[in-house]
Structure formats: C-alpha cells, structure tokens
Amino acid sequence: MSLVDPLADFPIVVEVDVRYRDLDTFNHVNNAVYLTYFEQARVAYFAELGWTSRDDSVVVARAEVNYRRAIVLGQKVRVGCRVARFGNKSYTMEYRVLADGEPAADGITVQAYVAGGRGAPLPDELKQRILAVEARVGRNPA
C-alpha cells in the first residue's frame, strides 16, 4: 500500500512549531492562530515568487478558516499553500493544515493587488511567476 502525501499538490509546504503561546485555556491552538499558520505558508510562497516590488503590494482582502480538529502542543504541523484561481485584481490562495498527518484545518485567503494605493489589475509578470510555482506540482490555476 502506498501512502500519498495529502499536501503533494501544494507547491509550498511549511512546518510550523506549535508554541505554548499558541494555546488557549483549553490547551489547544487558539482559532485565531490558524490564520498565523496560513500567513507563514503565504510568506514562504511570496519568497518563492521573489516578488519584491516596493511601490505595489498584495493585501489580504478576505480570510476563511474551516476547523477540522484541534491542534495541541507537541504535534507535528505542516501547512500547504497554493493559488487556486485568479481574478482581475486579486487571486485566491488555498491552505491545508495537517497535525500529525491528519487534516486539522483548511481555508482560503483572497489577495487584492494594490498599486499606487488603489486596487489594480494583477501584473502579467506576477501571474507568470505564480503559474511557474504551481506548475512544479502539475497545477494550473484558472
């Protein structure tokens, strides 16, 4: 029997250390911290893109988390990140969080592209860089 990595189709996967400060009074990771885990994966994705424009930026316009099971101190946590689709001025990223190999959460963020302080169309160069990262795992976001 072969085991398939549930994050195999995510081009960016980061390991996250669960810190004591991540826990709530019930001794599991606080719900808001999952967004920080998403952020860690998103930052790794941006680093992979090499997108460093100083005048333009990408901001999170929407975030959604689906909680599947609690994460506790000592578990091995991995977060996958990928771009699911493009809009005219934004793109949607998907995340999957595993704790000890089991699904713990999934979700999305929508990144809006901003140039000169206003929403702007996504630059073709940015789209091409994203497509190159996604192609490494055989994906082609629409």
Coordinates of C-alpha atoms in Angstrom, one line a residue:
M1 CA 0.0 0.0 0.0
S2 CA 1.5 3.4 -1.0
L3 CA 0.8 6.4 1.1
V4 CA 0.0 9.6 -0.7
D5 CA 1.0 12.9 0.9
P6 CA -2.1 15.0 1.4
L7 CA 0.0 18.0 0.6
A8 CA 1.6 16.6 -2.6
D9 CA -0.3 19.1 -4.8
F10 CA 0.6 22.1 -2.8
P11 CA 3.8 23.7 -4.2
I12 CA 4.7 25.3 -0.8
V13 CA 4.7 23.3 2.4
V14 CA 6.0 24.7 5.7
E15 CA 6.5 23.1 9.1
V16 CA 5.1 25.1 11.9
D17 CA 6.2 24.8 15.5
V18 CA 3.3 24.9 17.9
R19 CA 4.3 27.2 20.6
Y20 CA 2.9 27.3 24.1
R21 CA 1.7 30.9 23.5
D22 CA -0.5 29.5 20.6
L23 CA -2.7 27.6 23.1
D24 CA -5.9 28.8 24.6
T25 CA -7.4 28.0 28.0
F26 CA -8.5 24.6 26.7
N27 CA -4.9 23.7 25.8
H28 CA -5.3 23.6 22.1
V29 CA -4.3 26.1 19.4
N30 CA -6.5 29.1 19.5
N31 CA -8.7 29.6 16.5
A32 CA -7.0 32.9 15.5
V33 CA -3.6 31.3 15.4
Y34 CA -4.6 29.2 12.4
L35 CA -4.5 32.4 10.4
T36 CA -1.0 33.0 11.5
Y37 CA -0.1 29.5 10.3
F38 CA -1.7 30.4 6.9
E39 CA 0.4 33.5 6.9
Q40 CA 3.6 31.6 7.5
A41 CA 2.9 29.5 4.4
R42 CA 1.9 32.6 2.4
V43 CA 5.1 34.4 3.3
A44 CA 7.1 31.3 2.1
Y45 CA 5.0 31.4 -1.1
F46 CA 5.8 35.1 -1.7
A47 CA 9.5 34.4 -1.0
E48 CA 9.4 31.6 -3.7
L49 CA 7.9 34.1 -6.1
G50 CA 10.6 36.6 -5.5
W51 CA 8.1 39.4 -5.8
T52 CA 9.6 42.4 -4.1
S53 CA 8.1 45.4 -5.7
R54 CA 8.2 48.4 -3.3
D55 CA 5.6 50.5 -4.9
D56 CA 2.9 47.8 -5.3
S57 CA 1.6 45.3 -2.8
V58 CA -0.7 42.5 -2.2
V59 CA -3.1 42.7 0.8
V60 CA -5.4 40.1 2.3
A61 CA -8.9 41.2 1.4
R62 CA -10.7 38.1 2.8
A63 CA -9.8 35.1 5.0
E64 CA -11.8 32.0 5.8
V65 CA -10.9 29.0 8.0
N66 CA -12.6 25.6 8.3
Y67 CA -11.6 23.9 11.5
R68 CA -11.4 20.1 11.3
R69 CA -9.8 19.1 14.6
A70 CA -7.9 20.6 17.5
I71 CA -4.1 21.0 17.4
V72 CA -2.3 20.5 20.6
L73 CA 1.3 21.2 21.9
G74 CA 3.8 18.7 20.6
Q75 CA 2.1 17.8 17.4
K76 CA 3.9 18.0 14.1
V77 CA 2.1 20.6 12.0
R78 CA 2.5 21.1 8.2
V79 CA 0.8 23.8 6.2
G80 CA 0.3 23.6 2.4
C81 CA -0.3 26.7 0.3
R82 CA -1.3 27.1 -3.3
V83 CA -3.1 29.6 -5.6
A84 CA -6.5 28.3 -6.6
R85 CA -7.7 30.9 -9.1
F86 CA -7.1 34.4 -10.5
G87 CA -9.5 37.3 -10.6
N88 CA -8.9 40.6 -12.4
K89 CA -7.4 42.4 -9.4
S90 CA -7.0 39.5 -7.0
Y91 CA -6.2 35.9 -6.5
T92 CA -7.3 33.2 -4.1
M93 CA -4.9 31.1 -2.1
E94 CA -5.9 27.7 -0.5
Y95 CA -4.4 26.2 2.6
R96 CA -4.4 22.8 4.2
V97 CA -3.2 22.3 7.8
L98 CA -2.1 18.8 8.9
A99 CA -1.4 17.8 12.5
D100 CA 0.5 14.6 12.8
G101 CA -0.6 13.9 9.3
E102 CA -4.3 14.3 9.9
P103 CA -6.4 17.2 8.5
A104 CA -6.8 19.9 11.2
A105 CA -8.0 22.9 9.1
D106 CA -8.3 24.3 5.6
G107 CA -9.2 27.6 4.2
I108 CA -8.6 30.4 1.8
T109 CA -7.4 34.0 1.6
V110 CA -8.1 36.4 -1.2
Q111 CA -5.2 38.7 -2.0
A112 CA -6.0 42.0 -3.6
Y113 CA -3.4 43.7 -5.8
V114 CA -2.7 47.3 -4.9
A115 CA -0.7 49.8 -7.0
G116 CA -0.4 53.5 -6.1
G117 CA -2.7 53.0 -3.1
R118 CA -5.6 51.6 -5.2
G119 CA -6.8 48.3 -6.4
A120 CA -5.2 47.4 -9.8
P121 CA -5.1 44.6 -12.3
L122 CA -2.7 41.8 -11.5
P123 CA 0.5 42.3 -13.4
D124 CA 1.1 39.6 -16.0
E125 CA 4.6 39.1 -14.6
L126 CA 3.1 38.2 -11.2
K127 CA 0.7 35.7 -12.8
Q128 CA 3.5 34.1 -14.7
R129 CA 5.6 33.6 -11.6
I130 CA 2.6 32.1 -9.8
L131 CA 1.9 29.8 -12.7
A132 CA 5.6 28.6 -12.7
V133 CA 5.4 27.8 -9.0
E134 CA 2.1 25.9 -9.4
A135 CA 3.4 24.0 -12.5
R136 CA 6.0 22.3 -10.2
V137 CA 3.2 20.2 -8.8
G138 CA 1.3 19.9 -12.0
R139 CA -1.3 22.6 -11.3
N140 CA -2.6 25.4 -13.5
P141 CA -4.9 27.9 -11.6
A142 CA -7.7 29.3 -13.7

